[in-house]
Amino acid sequence: EHQEMMCSGCGIKIQTEDKERIGYTPKSALERDVVICQRCFRLKHYNEVQDISLTDDDFLKILNELGTKDALIVKIVDIFDFDGSWLPGLHRFVGKNPILLVGNKVDLLPKSVKRSKVIQWMKRASSEYGLKPTDVHLMSAESGEAVMETANLIEKYREGRNVYVVGCTNVGKSTFINKLLKEFGADDEFMITTSNIPGTTLDMIDVPLDDGSSLFDTPGIINHHQMAHLLEKEELKTITPKKEVKPKVFQLEAGQTLYFGGMARVDFVQGEDQSFVCYFSNEVPIHRTKLEKADELYKNHLGELLSPPNKESAKDFPPLVKQDWKLEEEKQDIVISGLGWITVHGRGASIRTHAPKGVHVSIRPSIF
Ligand code: GDP
């Protein structure tokens, strides 16, 4: 029998093959009278939104859709991976709609860092990307820090309009929405539904607000430039910071190299002695060596001393790609997308970075 089944919650075609894609339903659930997809099931029974994968094409359609609305856009970025989680195209699509830019995972920043400085930095970086947010805010969706303030800001700026929450995967969008649902969605009258995005097979979570408007959680796009795609799940846990990052300071002279596990490497090729302050997950091992010995070390010890990647994933790990940089400013960050950054204190250093093919490396004025 070859009958197509549709989810009675969101209307998506039911499939039983791929858990990560939309429409997934376990085979056993097909026996029920009313079949709904796992995403709707979790939403209905646990008040919980689930991540789904998305193609770039579908994401463009979502962005286009946003431009046609009169709404408040809430854009969430991961402040620990600001550039990697940015969503470059957004400003071309939002039209006149105001944007509230929310930097999530503030709990990861060292306590010594002034929040106001981070906000200043986010404003500057946004304007370099061509985006002028109405306001910029920091929160920690996970710890709950400043989540209510975010909700209040949304209320303030939406002025009765609908709200669209956008962000790439892994920025903590679901954690945030789930916190909101817990806070506001407890009573039975509060009905969460999904609503379709025209031209796509995707739908948004539709959270009703009390004046009849809605807060829509749009699906997040996958960021292809991140380290995350090259490692196993367990290793990913190592490189993803879980708590306050403790900066590690190295006083280096020219001719020295730092290895970040076996995932990336920074050579101090030329310049006066200066300090390299490393902001990475506390579990990423940093190894200092002589530049002249660095190649050999990698050849002989990738997957062991230089890990992650472990021995197994080292086999498929892409070759490291070199890039040369001259740091002209006093304090600049070398950013390795999805992994962390190094603040170089000093001027005029010649640096060579090595990062896996496809992982983005960039230089920016220091955050702090
Ligand atoms: P989404 O893909 O944007 O929906 O992201 P998730 O909500 O699934 O979160 C991605 C990962 O980031 C999970 O491992 C979360 O536990 C973690 N996370 C989310 N919010 C925070 C936060 O405020 N601080 C920290 N440290 N981690 C967070």
Short mmCIF file of C-alpha atoms and ligand atoms in Angstrom, two decimals:
data_model
loop_
_atom_site.label_atom_id
_atom_site.label_comp_id
_atom_site.label_asym_id
_atom_site.label_seq_id
_atom_site.Cartn_x
_atom_site.Cartn_y
_atom_site.Cartn_z
CA GLU A 1 0.00 0.00 0.00
CA HIS A 2 1.42 3.33 -1.09
CA GLN A 3 -0.55 6.02 0.62
CA GLU A 4 1.12 9.29 1.60
CA MET A 5 0.50 10.22 5.17
CA MET A 6 0.36 13.78 6.39
CA CYS A 7 0.90 15.02 9.91
CA SER A 8 -2.43 16.10 11.32
CA GLY A 9 -0.62 18.77 13.32
CA CYS A 10 1.37 20.68 10.72
CA GLY A 11 0.46 18.97 7.44
CA ILE A 12 3.98 17.86 6.65
CA LYS A 13 4.52 14.58 4.80
CA ILE A 14 5.24 11.83 7.29
CA GLN A 15 8.51 9.91 6.90
CA THR A 16 10.04 7.22 9.10
CA GLU A 17 13.60 7.16 7.77
CA ASP A 18 15.54 10.18 9.02
CA LYS A 19 15.20 11.41 12.59
CA GLU A 20 16.99 14.65 11.83
CA ARG A 21 14.65 15.74 9.08
CA ILE A 22 11.18 17.15 9.30
CA GLY A 23 8.16 14.89 9.17
CA TYR A 24 9.89 12.12 11.07
CA THR A 25 7.63 9.75 12.97
CA PRO A 26 8.66 6.42 14.51
CA LYS A 27 7.15 3.46 12.65
CA SER A 28 5.28 2.36 15.76
CA ALA A 29 3.35 5.64 15.81
CA LEU A 30 1.84 4.98 12.37
CA GLU A 31 -0.63 2.57 13.99
CA ARG A 32 -2.41 5.36 15.81
CA ASP A 33 -5.72 6.82 14.60
CA VAL A 34 -4.29 10.29 14.42
CA VAL A 35 -0.73 10.45 13.11
CA ILE A 36 1.42 13.44 13.96
CA CYS A 37 5.10 14.02 13.33
CA GLN A 38 7.56 13.80 16.20
CA ARG A 39 8.11 17.54 16.21
CA CYS A 40 4.39 18.24 16.71
CA PHE A 41 4.21 15.41 19.22
CA ARG A 42 6.90 16.96 21.38
CA LEU A 43 5.35 20.36 21.03
CA LYS A 44 1.94 19.08 22.02
CA HIS A 45 2.93 16.88 24.90
CA TYR A 46 6.06 18.49 26.28
CA ASN A 47 5.74 22.11 25.18
CA GLU A 48 9.11 21.69 23.56
CA VAL A 49 10.48 22.78 20.20
CA GLN A 50 12.88 20.57 18.33
CA ASP A 51 15.74 21.34 15.99
CA ILE A 52 15.40 20.42 12.35
CA SER A 53 17.76 20.65 9.44
CA LEU A 54 17.30 23.13 6.68
CA THR A 55 18.73 23.73 3.24
CA ASP A 56 20.18 27.09 2.22
CA ASP A 57 17.47 27.38 -0.37
CA ASP A 58 14.68 26.99 2.16
CA PHE A 59 16.40 29.49 4.38
CA LEU A 60 16.45 32.11 1.62
CA LYS A 61 12.73 31.60 1.23
CA ILE A 62 12.23 32.23 4.92
CA LEU A 63 14.26 35.41 4.72
CA ASN A 64 12.20 36.56 1.75
CA GLU A 65 9.06 35.88 3.70
CA LEU A 66 10.28 38.08 6.56
CA GLY A 67 10.66 41.02 4.21
CA THR A 68 6.97 40.95 3.34
CA LYS A 69 5.80 41.28 6.95
CA ASP A 70 5.33 44.18 9.29
CA ALA A 71 6.97 42.61 12.30
CA LEU A 72 9.71 42.70 14.89
CA ILE A 73 12.68 40.50 14.01
CA VAL A 74 14.59 39.01 16.92
CA LYS A 75 17.97 37.83 15.73
CA ILE A 76 19.89 35.53 18.06
CA VAL A 77 23.65 35.08 17.78
CA ASP A 78 26.09 33.02 19.83
CA ILE A 79 28.51 35.54 21.29
CA PHE A 80 31.14 32.89 21.63
CA ASP A 81 30.92 32.32 17.87
CA PHE A 82 29.70 35.71 16.72
CA ASP A 83 30.84 35.66 13.10
CA GLY A 84 30.08 31.99 12.64
CA SER A 85 26.50 32.43 13.80
CA TRP A 86 25.81 35.76 12.12
CA LEU A 87 23.46 34.94 9.17
CA PRO A 88 25.03 37.32 6.66
CA GLY A 89 22.10 37.93 4.30
CA LEU A 90 19.52 39.06 6.81
CA HIS A 91 19.80 42.85 6.47
CA ARG A 92 18.97 42.69 2.77
CA PHE A 93 15.67 41.03 3.52
CA VAL A 94 14.21 42.65 6.59
CA GLY A 95 13.05 45.83 4.88
CA LYS A 96 11.89 48.43 7.37
CA ASN A 97 11.34 45.95 10.16
CA PRO A 98 13.12 46.68 13.43
CA ILE A 99 15.68 44.16 14.63
CA LEU A 100 16.43 43.25 18.20
CA LEU A 101 19.87 41.66 18.25
CA VAL A 102 20.32 39.21 21.11
CA GLY A 103 23.75 37.81 22.00
CA ASN A 104 23.17 34.47 23.71
CA LYS A 105 25.49 32.38 25.94
CA VAL A 106 26.74 35.36 27.93
CA ASP A 107 27.47 32.91 30.76
CA LEU A 108 30.51 31.72 28.78
CA LEU A 109 32.30 35.05 28.87
CA PRO A 110 34.87 35.58 31.59
CA LYS A 111 33.30 37.40 34.55
CA SER A 112 35.95 40.10 34.27
CA VAL A 113 34.54 41.21 30.94
CA LYS A 114 32.24 44.23 31.08
CA ARG A 115 28.87 43.52 29.48
CA SER A 116 28.66 47.08 28.19
CA LYS A 117 31.89 46.57 26.26
CA VAL A 118 30.53 43.45 24.61
CA ILE A 119 27.40 45.34 23.60
CA GLN A 120 29.49 48.18 22.15
CA TRP A 121 31.48 45.64 20.23
CA MET A 122 28.35 43.91 18.92
CA LYS A 123 27.00 47.24 17.69
CA ARG A 124 30.23 47.99 15.88
CA ALA A 125 30.43 44.53 14.34
CA SER A 126 26.77 44.71 13.25
CA SER A 127 27.29 47.96 11.46
CA GLU A 128 30.30 46.49 9.66
CA TYR A 129 27.98 43.72 8.48
CA GLY A 130 25.51 46.37 7.29
CA LEU A 131 22.90 45.76 9.96
CA LYS A 132 21.48 48.50 12.20
CA PRO A 133 19.69 46.83 15.08
CA THR A 134 17.15 48.85 17.07
CA ASP A 135 18.68 47.46 20.24
CA VAL A 136 21.33 44.98 21.36
CA HIS A 137 20.92 42.73 24.37
CA LEU A 138 22.84 39.93 26.09
CA MET A 139 21.35 36.86 27.77
CA SER A 140 21.92 33.28 28.72
CA ALA A 141 19.01 31.15 27.56
CA GLU A 142 20.40 28.21 29.47
CA SER A 143 20.99 29.80 32.87
CA GLY A 144 17.98 32.06 32.44
CA GLU A 145 20.07 35.20 32.95
CA ALA A 146 18.33 38.20 31.36
CA VAL A 147 15.80 36.02 29.53
CA MET A 148 12.91 37.95 31.06
CA GLU A 149 14.56 41.22 30.03
CA THR A 150 14.67 39.88 26.50
CA ALA A 151 10.97 39.07 26.71
CA ASN A 152 10.30 42.60 27.98
CA LEU A 153 12.32 44.15 25.16
CA ILE A 154 10.38 42.07 22.65
CA GLU A 155 7.16 43.38 24.18
CA LYS A 156 8.49 46.94 24.03
CA TYR A 157 9.64 46.92 20.42
CA ARG A 158 6.96 44.85 18.79
CA GLU A 159 4.26 47.49 19.34
CA GLY A 160 1.46 45.04 18.78
CA ARG A 161 3.09 43.35 15.80
CA ASN A 162 4.07 39.75 15.24
CA VAL A 163 7.55 38.64 16.21
CA TYR A 164 9.92 36.45 14.19
CA VAL A 165 12.81 34.81 16.00
CA VAL A 166 15.70 33.91 13.66
CA GLY A 167 19.16 32.45 14.14
CA CYS A 168 21.42 29.74 12.83
CA THR A 169 21.42 26.32 14.46
CA ASN A 170 23.15 25.96 17.78
CA VAL A 171 22.80 29.59 18.88
CA GLY A 172 20.35 28.49 21.59
CA LYS A 173 17.13 29.49 19.86
CA SER A 174 15.20 26.43 21.03
CA THR A 175 16.53 26.78 24.57
CA PHE A 176 15.27 30.37 24.56
CA ILE A 177 11.83 29.58 23.14
CA ASN A 178 11.45 26.67 25.54
CA LYS A 179 12.24 28.99 28.45
CA LEU A 180 9.59 31.39 27.22
CA LEU A 181 7.08 28.57 26.85
CA LYS A 182 7.77 27.43 30.38
CA GLU A 183 7.31 30.94 31.65
CA PHE A 184 4.17 31.85 29.72
CA GLY A 185 2.80 28.65 28.29
CA ALA A 186 1.69 26.79 31.38
CA ASP A 187 -2.08 27.13 31.16
CA ASP A 188 -4.37 25.07 28.96
CA GLU A 189 -5.78 27.97 27.01
CA PHE A 190 -2.35 28.60 25.65
CA MET A 191 -2.40 26.72 22.37
CA ILE A 192 0.82 26.39 20.44
CA THR A 193 0.46 25.51 16.80
CA THR A 194 2.69 25.50 13.76
CA SER A 195 2.25 27.63 10.69
CA ASN A 196 3.51 27.09 7.20
CA ILE A 197 6.18 29.12 5.44
CA PRO A 198 4.95 29.65 1.88
CA GLY A 199 7.10 28.06 -0.82
CA THR A 200 8.85 25.71 1.59
CA THR A 201 8.12 22.42 3.27
CA LEU A 202 8.89 24.12 6.56
CA ASP A 203 6.81 25.43 9.33
CA MET A 204 7.31 27.76 12.22
CA ILE A 205 6.30 27.33 15.80
CA ASP A 206 3.54 29.82 16.46
CA VAL A 207 3.40 31.05 20.03
CA PRO A 208 0.32 33.23 20.60
CA LEU A 209 0.84 36.51 22.42
CA ASP A 210 -1.94 37.95 24.52
CA ASP A 211 -3.07 40.65 22.08
CA GLY A 212 -3.74 38.15 19.31
CA SER A 213 -0.31 38.52 17.69
CA SER A 214 2.16 35.67 17.42
CA LEU A 215 5.76 34.94 18.12
CA PHE A 216 7.13 32.73 15.36
CA ASP A 217 10.15 30.53 15.85
CA THR A 218 11.64 30.15 12.38
CA PRO A 219 13.81 27.10 11.66
CA GLY A 220 17.55 27.73 12.02
CA ILE A 221 20.01 27.41 9.17
CA ILE A 222 23.04 25.18 9.50
CA ASN A 223 26.32 27.01 9.51
CA HIS A 224 28.62 25.11 7.20
CA HIS A 225 31.83 26.85 8.19
CA GLN A 226 32.01 25.50 11.68
CA MET A 227 34.38 22.98 13.15
CA ALA A 228 31.30 21.13 14.37
CA HIS A 229 30.89 19.29 11.07
CA LEU A 230 34.31 17.68 11.24
CA LEU A 231 34.15 16.00 14.62
CA GLU A 232 32.24 13.23 16.35
CA LYS A 233 29.53 14.05 18.84
CA GLU A 234 31.71 13.28 21.84
CA GLU A 235 34.54 15.46 20.58
CA LEU A 236 32.13 18.23 19.84
CA LYS A 237 31.35 18.30 23.54
CA THR A 238 35.01 18.99 24.22
CA ILE A 239 35.21 22.00 21.96
CA THR A 240 31.84 23.46 22.92
CA PRO A 241 32.32 25.56 26.04
CA LYS A 242 29.92 24.62 28.82
CA LYS A 243 30.85 27.16 31.45
CA GLU A 244 32.72 30.38 31.92
CA VAL A 245 35.74 30.36 29.66
CA LYS A 246 39.04 30.84 31.48
CA PRO A 247 41.40 32.67 29.16
CA LYS A 248 44.83 31.03 28.86
CA VAL A 249 47.76 33.39 28.44
CA PHE A 250 50.94 32.55 26.53
CA GLN A 251 53.93 34.87 26.33
CA LEU A 252 55.39 34.03 22.95
CA GLU A 253 58.44 34.99 20.99
CA ALA A 254 58.75 34.76 17.23
CA GLY A 255 59.39 31.19 16.10
CA GLN A 256 56.83 29.62 18.45
CA THR A 257 53.61 27.83 17.64
CA LEU A 258 50.38 27.07 19.49
CA TYR A 259 48.35 23.97 18.69
CA PHE A 260 44.67 23.83 19.63
CA GLY A 261 44.25 20.10 19.95
CA GLY A 262 44.98 18.94 16.43
CA MET A 263 42.26 21.17 15.04
CA ALA A 264 44.08 24.41 14.47
CA ARG A 265 47.47 26.00 14.82
CA VAL A 266 48.82 29.54 15.10
CA ASP A 267 52.45 30.33 14.24
CA PHE A 268 54.10 33.48 15.55
CA VAL A 269 56.38 33.98 12.54
CA GLN A 270 57.84 37.39 13.16
CA GLY A 271 57.59 40.33 15.56
CA GLU A 272 58.51 41.40 19.07
CA ASP A 273 57.59 39.25 22.06
CA GLN A 274 53.89 39.53 22.82
CA SER A 275 51.12 37.84 24.71
CA PHE A 276 48.56 35.54 23.12
CA VAL A 277 45.38 35.25 25.20
CA CYS A 278 43.34 32.20 24.18
CA TYR A 279 39.56 32.02 24.59
CA PHE A 280 38.56 28.41 23.99
CA SER A 281 36.53 25.78 25.79
CA ASN A 282 38.48 24.95 28.95
CA GLU A 283 38.74 21.38 27.69
CA VAL A 284 40.57 22.21 24.47
CA PRO A 285 44.22 21.32 25.13
CA ILE A 286 46.64 24.01 24.00
CA HIS A 287 50.13 22.88 23.16
CA ARG A 288 53.12 25.21 22.75
CA THR A 289 56.00 24.14 20.56
CA LYS A 290 58.81 25.46 18.38
CA LEU A 291 57.68 26.52 14.93
CA GLU A 292 60.47 24.52 13.31
CA LYS A 293 59.21 21.33 15.00
CA ALA A 294 55.51 21.95 14.48
CA ASP A 295 55.01 20.08 11.19
CA GLU A 296 56.71 16.99 12.47
CA LEU A 297 54.73 17.04 15.69
CA TYR A 298 51.50 17.10 13.68
CA LYS A 299 52.63 14.27 11.45
CA ASN A 300 53.54 12.02 14.35
CA HIS A 301 51.05 12.93 17.04
CA LEU A 302 47.75 13.96 15.45
CA GLY A 303 44.98 12.09 17.29
CA GLU A 304 47.17 11.49 20.36
CA LEU A 305 49.03 14.41 21.91
CA LEU A 306 47.23 16.69 19.46
CA SER A 307 43.59 15.81 20.02
CA PRO A 308 40.70 16.26 19.25
CA PRO A 309 40.35 14.86 16.62
CA ASN A 310 40.85 11.43 18.16
CA LYS A 311 42.69 8.65 16.32
CA GLU A 312 39.54 7.54 14.54
CA SER A 313 38.27 10.90 13.31
CA ALA A 314 41.83 12.02 12.52
CA LYS A 315 41.67 9.66 9.52
CA ASP A 316 38.99 11.76 7.81
CA PHE A 317 40.11 15.09 9.20
CA PRO A 318 40.65 17.59 6.38
CA PRO A 319 44.17 18.95 5.81
CA LEU A 320 44.99 22.22 7.55
CA VAL A 321 45.02 25.24 5.28
CA LYS A 322 47.58 28.02 5.81
CA GLN A 323 46.84 31.72 5.84
CA ASP A 324 49.21 34.61 6.53
CA TRP A 325 48.24 37.67 8.53
CA LYS A 326 49.91 40.88 9.58
CA LEU A 327 48.46 42.32 12.79
CA GLU A 328 48.80 46.08 12.50
CA GLU A 329 46.58 47.15 15.39
CA GLU A 330 47.34 47.08 19.09
CA LYS A 331 44.84 44.39 20.13
CA GLN A 332 43.37 42.08 17.56
CA ASP A 333 41.54 38.77 17.71
CA ILE A 334 42.33 35.82 15.49
CA VAL A 335 38.98 34.03 15.23
CA ILE A 336 38.66 30.37 14.32
CA SER A 337 34.99 29.85 13.55
CA GLY A 338 33.20 27.61 15.99
CA LEU A 339 36.32 26.96 18.04
CA GLY A 340 37.39 30.18 19.75
CA TRP A 341 39.73 33.13 19.39
CA ILE A 342 43.14 34.45 20.37
CA THR A 343 43.72 38.05 21.35
CA VAL A 344 47.19 39.18 20.36
CA HIS A 345 48.48 42.05 22.51
CA GLY A 346 51.13 43.99 20.65
CA ARG A 347 51.66 45.36 17.21
CA GLY A 348 53.16 44.25 13.94
CA ALA A 349 53.13 40.48 14.45
CA SER A 350 53.33 38.27 11.39
CA ILE A 351 51.07 35.30 12.00
CA ARG A 352 50.38 32.14 10.08
CA THR A 353 47.16 30.30 10.88
CA HIS A 354 46.39 26.68 10.03
CA ALA A 355 42.76 25.54 10.11
CA PRO A 356 40.87 22.66 8.49
CA LYS A 357 39.69 23.27 4.97
CA GLY A 358 36.27 24.92 5.12
CA VAL A 359 36.69 26.37 8.61
CA HIS A 360 36.69 30.14 8.49
CA VAL A 361 39.55 32.14 10.06
CA SER A 362 39.33 35.91 10.42
CA ILE A 363 40.90 38.89 12.17
CA ARG A 364 38.86 41.46 14.07
CA PRO A 365 39.42 44.28 16.55
CA SER A 366 39.52 42.73 20.02
CA ILE A 367 36.18 42.34 21.82
CA PHE A 368 37.51 43.29 25.24
P1 GDP B 1 19.31 26.01 18.47
O1 GDP B 1 19.87 25.09 17.43
O2 GDP B 1 19.59 27.42 18.14
O3 GDP B 1 17.88 25.77 18.75
O4 GDP B 1 20.17 25.76 19.79
P2 GDP B 1 19.82 24.90 21.10
O5 GDP B 1 18.80 25.60 21.92
O6 GDP B 1 19.54 23.51 20.70
O7 GDP B 1 21.22 25.01 21.86
C1 GDP B 1 22.42 24.58 21.25
C2 GDP B 1 23.45 24.24 22.31
O8 GDP B 1 23.82 25.41 23.02
C3 GDP B 1 22.93 23.28 23.36
O9 GDP B 1 23.99 22.42 23.72
C4 GDP B 1 22.55 24.17 24.52
O10 GDP B 1 22.66 23.49 25.74
C5 GDP B 1 23.57 25.26 24.40
N1 GDP B 1 23.07 26.54 24.91
C6 GDP B 1 21.90 27.15 24.63
N2 GDP B 1 21.78 28.32 25.29
C7 GDP B 1 22.93 28.46 26.01
C8 GDP B 1 23.43 29.47 26.90
O11 GDP B 1 22.80 30.48 27.19
N3 GDP B 1 24.66 29.24 27.44
C9 GDP B 1 25.39 28.12 27.17
N4 GDP B 1 26.58 27.99 27.74
N5 GDP B 1 24.96 27.18 26.33
C10 GDP B 1 23.74 27.33 25.76
#
